[in-house]
Short mmCIF file of C-alpha atoms and ligand atoms in Angstrom, two decimals:
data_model
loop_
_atom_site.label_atom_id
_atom_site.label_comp_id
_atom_site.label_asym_id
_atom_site.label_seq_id
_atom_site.Cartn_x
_atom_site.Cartn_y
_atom_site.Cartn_z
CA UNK A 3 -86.01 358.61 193.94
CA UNK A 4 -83.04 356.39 192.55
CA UNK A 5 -81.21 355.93 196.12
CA UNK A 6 -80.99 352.20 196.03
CA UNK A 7 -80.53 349.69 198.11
CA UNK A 8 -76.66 349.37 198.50
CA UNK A 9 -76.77 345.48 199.10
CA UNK A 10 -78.50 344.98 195.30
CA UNK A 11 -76.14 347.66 193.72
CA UNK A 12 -73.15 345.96 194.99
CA UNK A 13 -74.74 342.02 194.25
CA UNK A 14 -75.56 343.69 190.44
CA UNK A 15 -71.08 345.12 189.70
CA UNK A 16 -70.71 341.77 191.69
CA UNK A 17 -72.62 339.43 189.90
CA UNK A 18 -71.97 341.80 185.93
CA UNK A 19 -67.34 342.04 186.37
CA UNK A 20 -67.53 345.65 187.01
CA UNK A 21 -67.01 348.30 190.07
CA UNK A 22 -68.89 350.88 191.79
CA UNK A 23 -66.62 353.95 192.85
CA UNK A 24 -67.27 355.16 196.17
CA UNK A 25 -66.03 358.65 195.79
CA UNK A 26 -65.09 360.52 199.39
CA UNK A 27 -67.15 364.20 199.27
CA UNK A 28 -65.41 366.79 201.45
CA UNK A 29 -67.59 369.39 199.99
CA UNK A 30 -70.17 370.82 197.94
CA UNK A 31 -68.15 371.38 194.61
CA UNK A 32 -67.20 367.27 195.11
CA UNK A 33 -70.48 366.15 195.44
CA UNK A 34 -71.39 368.33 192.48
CA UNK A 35 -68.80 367.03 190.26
CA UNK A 36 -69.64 363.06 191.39
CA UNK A 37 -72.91 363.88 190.64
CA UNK A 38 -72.45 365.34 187.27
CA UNK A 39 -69.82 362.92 186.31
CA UNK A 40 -72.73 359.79 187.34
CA UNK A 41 -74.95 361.52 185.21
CA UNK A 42 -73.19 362.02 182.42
CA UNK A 43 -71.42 358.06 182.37
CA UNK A 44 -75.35 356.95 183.47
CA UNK A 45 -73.13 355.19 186.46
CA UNK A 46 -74.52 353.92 189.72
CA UNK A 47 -72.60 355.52 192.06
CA UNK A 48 -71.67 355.58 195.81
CA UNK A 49 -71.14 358.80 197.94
CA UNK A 50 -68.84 358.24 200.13
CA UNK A 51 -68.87 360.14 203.78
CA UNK A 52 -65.50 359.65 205.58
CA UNK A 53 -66.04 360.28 209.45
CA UNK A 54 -62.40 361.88 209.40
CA UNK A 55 -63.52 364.30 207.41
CA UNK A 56 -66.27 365.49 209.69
CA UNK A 57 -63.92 368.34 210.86
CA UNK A 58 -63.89 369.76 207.93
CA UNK A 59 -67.37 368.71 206.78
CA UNK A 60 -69.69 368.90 209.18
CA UNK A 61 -72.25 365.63 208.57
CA UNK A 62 -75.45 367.69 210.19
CA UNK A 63 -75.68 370.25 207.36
CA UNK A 64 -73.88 368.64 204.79
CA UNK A 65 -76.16 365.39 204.84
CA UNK A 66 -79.56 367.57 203.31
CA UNK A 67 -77.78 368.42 200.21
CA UNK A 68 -76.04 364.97 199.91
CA UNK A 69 -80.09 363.54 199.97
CA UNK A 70 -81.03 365.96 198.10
CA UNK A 71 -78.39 365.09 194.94
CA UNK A 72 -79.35 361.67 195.61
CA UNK A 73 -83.09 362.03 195.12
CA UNK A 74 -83.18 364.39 192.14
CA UNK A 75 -80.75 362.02 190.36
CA UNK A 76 -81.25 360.20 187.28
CA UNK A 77 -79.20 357.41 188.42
CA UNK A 78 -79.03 354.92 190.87
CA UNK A 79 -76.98 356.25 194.51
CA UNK A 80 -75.96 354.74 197.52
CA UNK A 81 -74.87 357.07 200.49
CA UNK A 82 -72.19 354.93 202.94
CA UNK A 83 -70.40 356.28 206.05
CA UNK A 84 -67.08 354.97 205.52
CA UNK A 85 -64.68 354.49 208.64
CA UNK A 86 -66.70 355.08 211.22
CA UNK A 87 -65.16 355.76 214.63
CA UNK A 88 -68.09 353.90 216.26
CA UNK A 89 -71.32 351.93 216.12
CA UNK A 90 -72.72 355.16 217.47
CA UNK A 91 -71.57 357.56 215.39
CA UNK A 92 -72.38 355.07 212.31
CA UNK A 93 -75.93 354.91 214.16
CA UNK A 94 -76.46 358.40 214.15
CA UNK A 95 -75.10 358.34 210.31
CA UNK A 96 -77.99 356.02 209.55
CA UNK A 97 -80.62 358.27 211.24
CA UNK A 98 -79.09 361.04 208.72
CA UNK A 99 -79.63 359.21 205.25
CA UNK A 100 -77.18 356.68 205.08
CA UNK A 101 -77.44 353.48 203.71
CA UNK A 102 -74.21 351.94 203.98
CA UNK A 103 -71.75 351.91 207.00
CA UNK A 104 -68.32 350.39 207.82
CA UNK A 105 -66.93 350.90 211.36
CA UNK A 106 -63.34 350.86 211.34
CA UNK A 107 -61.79 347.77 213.66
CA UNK A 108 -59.68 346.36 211.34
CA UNK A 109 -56.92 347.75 213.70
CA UNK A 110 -58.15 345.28 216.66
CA UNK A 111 -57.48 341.43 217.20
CA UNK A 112 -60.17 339.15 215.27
CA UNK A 113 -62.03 338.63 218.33
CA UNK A 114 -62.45 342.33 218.80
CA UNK A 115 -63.04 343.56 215.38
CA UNK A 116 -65.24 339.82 214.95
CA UNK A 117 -67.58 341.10 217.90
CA UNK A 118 -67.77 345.24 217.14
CA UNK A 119 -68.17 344.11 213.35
CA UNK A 120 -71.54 341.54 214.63
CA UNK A 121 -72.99 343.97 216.28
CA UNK A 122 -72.74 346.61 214.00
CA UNK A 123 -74.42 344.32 211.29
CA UNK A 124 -77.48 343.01 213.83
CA UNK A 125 -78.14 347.01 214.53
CA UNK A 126 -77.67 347.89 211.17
CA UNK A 127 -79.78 345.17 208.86
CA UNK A 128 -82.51 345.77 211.48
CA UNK A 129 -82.63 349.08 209.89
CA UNK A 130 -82.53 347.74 206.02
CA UNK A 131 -78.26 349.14 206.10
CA UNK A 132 -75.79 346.87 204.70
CA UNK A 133 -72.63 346.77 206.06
CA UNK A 134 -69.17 346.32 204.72
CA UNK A 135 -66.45 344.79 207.32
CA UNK A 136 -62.57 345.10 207.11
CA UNK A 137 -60.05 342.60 207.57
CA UNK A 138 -56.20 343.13 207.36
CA UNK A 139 -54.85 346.63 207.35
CA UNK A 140 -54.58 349.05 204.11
CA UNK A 141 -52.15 351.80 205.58
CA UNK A 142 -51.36 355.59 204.60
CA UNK A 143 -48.82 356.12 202.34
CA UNK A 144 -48.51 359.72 201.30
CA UNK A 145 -50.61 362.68 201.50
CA UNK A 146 -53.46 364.31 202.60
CA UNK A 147 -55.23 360.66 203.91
CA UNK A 148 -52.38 358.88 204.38
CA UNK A 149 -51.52 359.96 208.00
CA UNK A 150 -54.95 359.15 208.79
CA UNK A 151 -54.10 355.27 208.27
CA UNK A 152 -51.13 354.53 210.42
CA UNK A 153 -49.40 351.53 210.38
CA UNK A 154 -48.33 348.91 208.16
CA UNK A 155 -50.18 346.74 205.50
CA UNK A 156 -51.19 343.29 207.11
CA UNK A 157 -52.62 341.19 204.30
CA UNK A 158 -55.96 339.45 204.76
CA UNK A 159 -55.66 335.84 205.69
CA UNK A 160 -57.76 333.48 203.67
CA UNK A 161 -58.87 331.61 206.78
CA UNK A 162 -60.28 334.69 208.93
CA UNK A 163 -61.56 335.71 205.99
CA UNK A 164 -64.21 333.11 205.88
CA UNK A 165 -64.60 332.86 209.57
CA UNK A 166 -65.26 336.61 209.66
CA UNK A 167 -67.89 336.70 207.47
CA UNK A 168 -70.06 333.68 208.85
CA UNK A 169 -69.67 335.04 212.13
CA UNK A 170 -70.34 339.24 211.26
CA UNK A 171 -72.94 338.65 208.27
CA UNK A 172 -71.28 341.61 206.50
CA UNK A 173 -72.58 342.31 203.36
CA UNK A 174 -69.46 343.29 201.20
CA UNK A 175 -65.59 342.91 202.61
CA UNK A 176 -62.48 344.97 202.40
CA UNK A 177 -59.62 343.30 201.79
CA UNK A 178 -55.75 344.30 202.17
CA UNK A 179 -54.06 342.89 199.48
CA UNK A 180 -51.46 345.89 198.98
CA UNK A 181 -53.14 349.05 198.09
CA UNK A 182 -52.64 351.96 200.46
CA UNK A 183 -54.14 354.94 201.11
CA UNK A 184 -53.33 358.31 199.87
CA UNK A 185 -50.62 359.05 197.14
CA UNK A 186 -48.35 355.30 196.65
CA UNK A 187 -44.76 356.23 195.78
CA UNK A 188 -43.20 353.69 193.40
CA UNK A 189 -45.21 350.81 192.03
CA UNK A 190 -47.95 348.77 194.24
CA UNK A 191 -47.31 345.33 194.26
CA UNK A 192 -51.07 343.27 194.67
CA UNK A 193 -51.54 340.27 195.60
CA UNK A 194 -53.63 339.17 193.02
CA UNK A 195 -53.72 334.92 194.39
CA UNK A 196 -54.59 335.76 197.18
CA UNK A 197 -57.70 337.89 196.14
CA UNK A 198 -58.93 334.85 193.70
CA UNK A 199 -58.60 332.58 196.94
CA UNK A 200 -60.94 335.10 199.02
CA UNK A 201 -63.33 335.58 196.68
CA UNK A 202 -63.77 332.03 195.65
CA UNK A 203 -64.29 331.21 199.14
CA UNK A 204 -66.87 334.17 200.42
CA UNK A 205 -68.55 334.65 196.78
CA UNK A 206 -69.70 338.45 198.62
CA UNK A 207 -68.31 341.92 196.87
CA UNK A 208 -64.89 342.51 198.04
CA UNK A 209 -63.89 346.00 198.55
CA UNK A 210 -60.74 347.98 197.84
CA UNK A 211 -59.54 350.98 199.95
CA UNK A 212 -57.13 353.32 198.76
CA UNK A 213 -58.25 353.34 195.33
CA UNK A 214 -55.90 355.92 193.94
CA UNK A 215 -52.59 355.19 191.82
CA UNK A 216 -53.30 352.27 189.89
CA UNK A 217 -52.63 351.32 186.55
CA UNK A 218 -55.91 350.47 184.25
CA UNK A 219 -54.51 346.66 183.64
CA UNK A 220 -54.66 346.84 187.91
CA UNK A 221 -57.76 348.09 188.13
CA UNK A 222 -58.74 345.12 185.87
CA UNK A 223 -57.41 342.24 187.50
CA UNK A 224 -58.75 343.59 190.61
CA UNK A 225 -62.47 343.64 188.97
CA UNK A 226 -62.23 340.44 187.74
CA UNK A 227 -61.54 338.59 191.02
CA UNK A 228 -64.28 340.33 193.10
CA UNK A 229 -63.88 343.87 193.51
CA UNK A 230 -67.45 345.30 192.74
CA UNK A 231 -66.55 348.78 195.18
CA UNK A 232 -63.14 350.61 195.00
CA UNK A 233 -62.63 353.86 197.62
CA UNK A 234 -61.07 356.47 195.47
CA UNK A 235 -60.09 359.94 197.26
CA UNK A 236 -56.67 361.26 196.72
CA UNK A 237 -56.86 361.50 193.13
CA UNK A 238 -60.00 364.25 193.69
CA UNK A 239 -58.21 365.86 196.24
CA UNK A 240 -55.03 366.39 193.78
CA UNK A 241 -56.94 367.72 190.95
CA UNK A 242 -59.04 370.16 193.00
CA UNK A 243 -55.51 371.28 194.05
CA UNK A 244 -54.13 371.52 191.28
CA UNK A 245 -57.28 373.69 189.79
CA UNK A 246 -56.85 376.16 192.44
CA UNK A 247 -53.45 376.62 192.19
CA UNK A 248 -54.65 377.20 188.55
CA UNK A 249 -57.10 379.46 189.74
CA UNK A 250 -54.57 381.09 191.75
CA UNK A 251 -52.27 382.32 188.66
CA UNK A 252 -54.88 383.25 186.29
CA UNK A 253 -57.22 385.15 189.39
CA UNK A 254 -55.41 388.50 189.96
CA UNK A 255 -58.54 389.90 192.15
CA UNK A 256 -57.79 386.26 194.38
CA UNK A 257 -61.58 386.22 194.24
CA UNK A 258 -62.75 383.44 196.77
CA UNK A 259 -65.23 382.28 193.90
CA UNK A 260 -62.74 382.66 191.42
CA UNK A 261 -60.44 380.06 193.53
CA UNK A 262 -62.62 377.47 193.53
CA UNK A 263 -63.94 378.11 190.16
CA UNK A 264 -64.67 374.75 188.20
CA UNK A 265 -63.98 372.28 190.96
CA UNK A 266 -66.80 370.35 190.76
CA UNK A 267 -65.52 370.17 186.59
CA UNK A 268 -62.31 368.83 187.14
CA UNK A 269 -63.83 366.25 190.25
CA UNK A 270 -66.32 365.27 187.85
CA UNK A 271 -63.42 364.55 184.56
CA UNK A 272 -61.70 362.19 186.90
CA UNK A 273 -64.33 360.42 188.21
CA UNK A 274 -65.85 359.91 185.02
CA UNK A 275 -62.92 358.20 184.01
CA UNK A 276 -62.89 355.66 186.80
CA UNK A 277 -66.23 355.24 185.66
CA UNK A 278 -65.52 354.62 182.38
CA UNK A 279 -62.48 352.39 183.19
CA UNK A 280 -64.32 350.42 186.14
CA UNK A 281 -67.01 349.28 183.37
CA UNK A 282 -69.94 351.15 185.45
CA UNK A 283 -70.79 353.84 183.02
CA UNK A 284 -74.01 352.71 181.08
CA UNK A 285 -75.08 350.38 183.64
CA UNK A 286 -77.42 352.83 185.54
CA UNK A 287 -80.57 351.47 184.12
CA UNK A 288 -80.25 348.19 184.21
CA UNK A 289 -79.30 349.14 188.25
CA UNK A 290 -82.40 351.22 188.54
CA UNK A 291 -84.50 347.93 187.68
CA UNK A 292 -83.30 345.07 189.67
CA UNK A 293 -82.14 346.76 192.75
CA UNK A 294 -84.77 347.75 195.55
CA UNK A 295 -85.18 351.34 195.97
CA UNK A 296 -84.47 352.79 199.07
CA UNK A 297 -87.75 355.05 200.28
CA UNK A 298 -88.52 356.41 203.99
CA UNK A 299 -91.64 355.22 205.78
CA UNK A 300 -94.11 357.45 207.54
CA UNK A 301 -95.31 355.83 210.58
CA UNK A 302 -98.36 357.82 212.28
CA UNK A 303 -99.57 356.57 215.73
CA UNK A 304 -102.71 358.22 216.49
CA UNK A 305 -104.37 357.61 219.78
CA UNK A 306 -106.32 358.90 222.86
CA UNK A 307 -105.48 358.71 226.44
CA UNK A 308 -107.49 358.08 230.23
CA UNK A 309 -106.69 358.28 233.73
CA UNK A 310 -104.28 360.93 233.27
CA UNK A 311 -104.39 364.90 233.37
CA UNK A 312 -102.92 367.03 231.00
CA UNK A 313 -99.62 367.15 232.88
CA UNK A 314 -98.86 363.47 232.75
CA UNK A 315 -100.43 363.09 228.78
CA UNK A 316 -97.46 365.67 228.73
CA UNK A 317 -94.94 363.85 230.01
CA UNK A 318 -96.03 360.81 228.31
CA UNK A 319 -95.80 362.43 224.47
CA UNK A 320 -92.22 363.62 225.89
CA UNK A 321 -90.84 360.69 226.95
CA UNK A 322 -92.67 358.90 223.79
CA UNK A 323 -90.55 361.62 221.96
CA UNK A 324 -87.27 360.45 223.68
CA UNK A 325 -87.64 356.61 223.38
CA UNK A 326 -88.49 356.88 219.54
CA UNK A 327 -86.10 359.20 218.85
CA UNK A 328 -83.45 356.69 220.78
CA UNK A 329 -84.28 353.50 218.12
CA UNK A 330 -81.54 353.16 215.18
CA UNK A 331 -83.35 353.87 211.68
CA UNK A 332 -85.91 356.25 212.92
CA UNK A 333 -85.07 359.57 211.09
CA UNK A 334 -87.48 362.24 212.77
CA UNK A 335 -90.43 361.86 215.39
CA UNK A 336 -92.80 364.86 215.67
CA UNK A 337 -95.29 364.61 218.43
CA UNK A 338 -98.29 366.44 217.71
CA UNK A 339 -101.57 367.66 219.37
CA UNK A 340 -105.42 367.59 217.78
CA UNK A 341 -106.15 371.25 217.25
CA UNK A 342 -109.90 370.45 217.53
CA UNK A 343 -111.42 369.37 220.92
CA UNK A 344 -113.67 367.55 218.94
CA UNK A 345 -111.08 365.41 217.18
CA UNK A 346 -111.74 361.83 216.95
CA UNK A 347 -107.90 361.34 218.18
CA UNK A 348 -106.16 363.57 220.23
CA UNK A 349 -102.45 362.52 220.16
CA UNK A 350 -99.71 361.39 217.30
CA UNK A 351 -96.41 360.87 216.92
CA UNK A 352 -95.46 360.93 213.09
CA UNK A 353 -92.03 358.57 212.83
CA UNK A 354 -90.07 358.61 209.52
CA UNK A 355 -88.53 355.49 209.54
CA UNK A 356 -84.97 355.32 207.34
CA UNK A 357 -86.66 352.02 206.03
CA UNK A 358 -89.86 349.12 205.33
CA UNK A 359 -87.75 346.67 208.06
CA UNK A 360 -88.40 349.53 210.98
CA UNK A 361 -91.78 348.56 210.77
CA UNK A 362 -91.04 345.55 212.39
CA UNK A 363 -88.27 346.07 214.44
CA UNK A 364 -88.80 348.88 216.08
CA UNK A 365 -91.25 347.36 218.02
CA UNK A 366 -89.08 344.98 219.65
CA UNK A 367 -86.07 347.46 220.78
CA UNK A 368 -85.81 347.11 224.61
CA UNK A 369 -86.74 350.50 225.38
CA UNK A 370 -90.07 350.85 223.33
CA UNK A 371 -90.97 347.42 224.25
CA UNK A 372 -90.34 348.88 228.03
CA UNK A 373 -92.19 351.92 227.31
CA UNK A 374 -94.76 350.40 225.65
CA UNK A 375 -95.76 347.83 228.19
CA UNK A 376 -95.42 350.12 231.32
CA UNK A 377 -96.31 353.21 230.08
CA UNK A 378 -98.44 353.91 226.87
CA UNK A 379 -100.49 350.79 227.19
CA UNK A 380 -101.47 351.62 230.63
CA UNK A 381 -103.52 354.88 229.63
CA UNK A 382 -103.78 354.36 226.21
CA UNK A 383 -105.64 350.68 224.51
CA UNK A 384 -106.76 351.53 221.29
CA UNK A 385 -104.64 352.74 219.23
CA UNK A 386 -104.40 353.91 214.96
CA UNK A 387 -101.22 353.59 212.83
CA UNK A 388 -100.81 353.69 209.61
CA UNK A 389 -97.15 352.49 207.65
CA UNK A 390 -97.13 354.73 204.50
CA UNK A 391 -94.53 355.75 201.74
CA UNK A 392 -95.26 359.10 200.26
CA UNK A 393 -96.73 358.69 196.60
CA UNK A 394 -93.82 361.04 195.22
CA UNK A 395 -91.11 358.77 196.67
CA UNK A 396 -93.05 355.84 195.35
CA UNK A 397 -93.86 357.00 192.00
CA UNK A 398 -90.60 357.57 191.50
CA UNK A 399 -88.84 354.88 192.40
CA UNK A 400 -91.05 351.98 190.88
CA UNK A 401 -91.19 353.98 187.59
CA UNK A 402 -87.87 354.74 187.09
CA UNK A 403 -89.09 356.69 183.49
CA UNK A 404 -90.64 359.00 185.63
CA UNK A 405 -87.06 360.10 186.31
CA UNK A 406 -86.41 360.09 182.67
CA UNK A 407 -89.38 361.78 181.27
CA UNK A 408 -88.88 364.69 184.40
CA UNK A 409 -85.38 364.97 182.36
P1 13P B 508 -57.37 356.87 198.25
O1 13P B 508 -57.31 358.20 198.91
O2 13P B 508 -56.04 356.19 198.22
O3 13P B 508 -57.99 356.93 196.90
O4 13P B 508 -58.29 355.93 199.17
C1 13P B 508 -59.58 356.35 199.52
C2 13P B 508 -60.18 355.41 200.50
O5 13P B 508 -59.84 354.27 200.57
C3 13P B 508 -61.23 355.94 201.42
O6 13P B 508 -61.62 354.97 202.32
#
């Protein structure tokens, strides 16, 4: 299963000179062509789900397949939520698969953005989810994401900078040092002195938005001084165009298949070549083996109850249901009844847990520790649970041959 812990991908381009692209997917034929483009430059590689996008995208169904990719990969993935809208929605992102988040309040006054950013990382790295912060603002310039970045650029200040991350605990940080979303008219000017300065004072993974329209020699300098992540949309987005309009002349039946034929080629060509020129191709190995893998835990809680009828052992496996459900990190929660009357336990509620820390920390969110104490212990003592990881997931990610030899 080579999704990876995002934290140890990041820490290995951080710690090697080179860059993970985190490539936005705004549908099927772009997730097929990162996908195949990873593969074929064995690059780590992070999808990249832009909470924008969800009108066009819709995160619910869309989420299975980007898993799926992920698991039947040969190469290590991270799956990150990118501008989130809020600690909810990047909550509910989390209970879907991901294992990276940024909310967006870059826009706000340090304080604010300081104080949303904190509590976004305590909820998050209680689920095992790093988090990347934003300081400084990287506007829209032109194009299809530009207008979704208003404003102008504000450079990060060296001095924030370091406050922010002592007081947030981010894991990586985005920096505005003159990129720009969307399609940059005329040349972008970076401020290359004041990147060294940042990342000789944090020492994290600095992150670049608006990835697209730089030269190669940019791209370099940019690596060298901390960049181990670089967002990278518009560039997809023009090529996909541009094949359709392709499509278009050469289509006379205006087929809807025939439209989008070879997308997920021409997404894959140009992400390959970011790969290529970011110095990630080849490195997917050496990522498989020193980063943690990231692998679901079943948690079963097993369990009889007394003093109560069937009505309230009901209510009880409902409101169990509810208050499970509620904790960041836990996935799915099926409640489930013995089929035999005989059955040495009569009750469970099987909890996938997105991650190993949920183990621990679920047990100390408010509202189970609430419904814990006055409800469930109050009819039910003795109680089973088990913490497992399925032997497939396992298998798979500690031998990361298996992956090969299923190849
Ligand atoms: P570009 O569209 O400029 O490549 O930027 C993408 C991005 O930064 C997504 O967050």
């Amino acid at each position: 299963m080579p999704l990876v812990d995002m934290k140890d991908m990041l820490h290995h381009a951080y710690r090697h000179g080179y860059a993970v692209g985190a490539f936005d997917l705004v549908s099927l034929d772009f997730l097929e062509g990162i996908m195949m483009a990873a593969e074929q430059a064995r690059a780590p590689v992070i999808l990249n789900l832009v909470e924008s996008h969800f009108k066009s995208i819709d995160i619910e169904l869309v989420m299975p397949a980007v898993e799926a990719a992920a698991t039947r990969a040969l190469v290590p993935v991270a799956i990150h939520l990118d501008h989130s809208a809020s600690i909810d929605s990047a909550v509910k992102a989390i209970n879907r698969g991901c294992n990276g988040v940024k909310v967006d309040a870059a826009h706000l006054d340090f304080t604010e953005n300081t104080h949303i950013t904190k509590a976004m990382v305590e909820t998050a790295h209680a689920c095992g989810v790093s988090v990347e912060g934003e300081l400084g603002c990287v506007p829209g310039a032109n194009g299809e994401d530009a207008e979704r970045h208003p404003g102008d650029i504000c450079y990060t200040s060296l001095a924030e900078a370091k406050a922010y991350v002592e007081r947030t605990n981010v894991d990586f940080l985005a920096i505005a040092i003159g990129t720009m979303h969307g399609d940059i008219k005329g040349k972008p000017r970076l401020d290359y002195q004041r990147l060294k300065q940042i990342n000789e004072k944090l020492a994290i993974p600095l992150v670049i938005h608006g990835g697209t329209g730089l030269s190669d020699d940019q791209y370099r300098r940019l690596i060298a001084n901390g960049v181990a992540k670089i967002n990278y949309f518009t560039a997809l987005s023009k090529v996909a165009v541009k094949k359709i309009k392709e499509n278009t002349r050469t289509n006379n039946a205006c087929a809807y298949t025939g439209l989008l034929k070879d997308i997920n080629q021409v997404v894959a060509g140009e992400v390959e070549r970011c790969m290529r020129m970011w110095g990630s191709a080849g490195r997917a190995a050496e990522v498989l083996a020193q980063c943690g893998s990231w692998t679901p835990v079943e948690h079963m809680i097993m369990f009889n109850v007394e003093g109560v009828d069937k009505v309230g052992a009901d209510m009880l496996m409902a409101e169990g249901q509810r208050v499970l459900s509620a904790i960041p990190g836990v996935r799915e929660v099926f409640s489930g009844e013995a089929m035999q009357d005989n059955a040495k336990y009569h009750y469970t509620w099987l909890v996938r847990f997105c991650h190993p820390k949920l183990v621990d920390s679920y047990q100390q969110h408010p509202a189970y520790a609430a419904f814990n104490s006055k409800l469930l212990r109050t009819v039910s003592n003795k109680r089973v649970t088990i913490d497992f990881q399925t032997m497939q997931a396992r298998t798979a990610s500690v031998m990361p041959g298996f992956q090969e030899a299923r190849a």
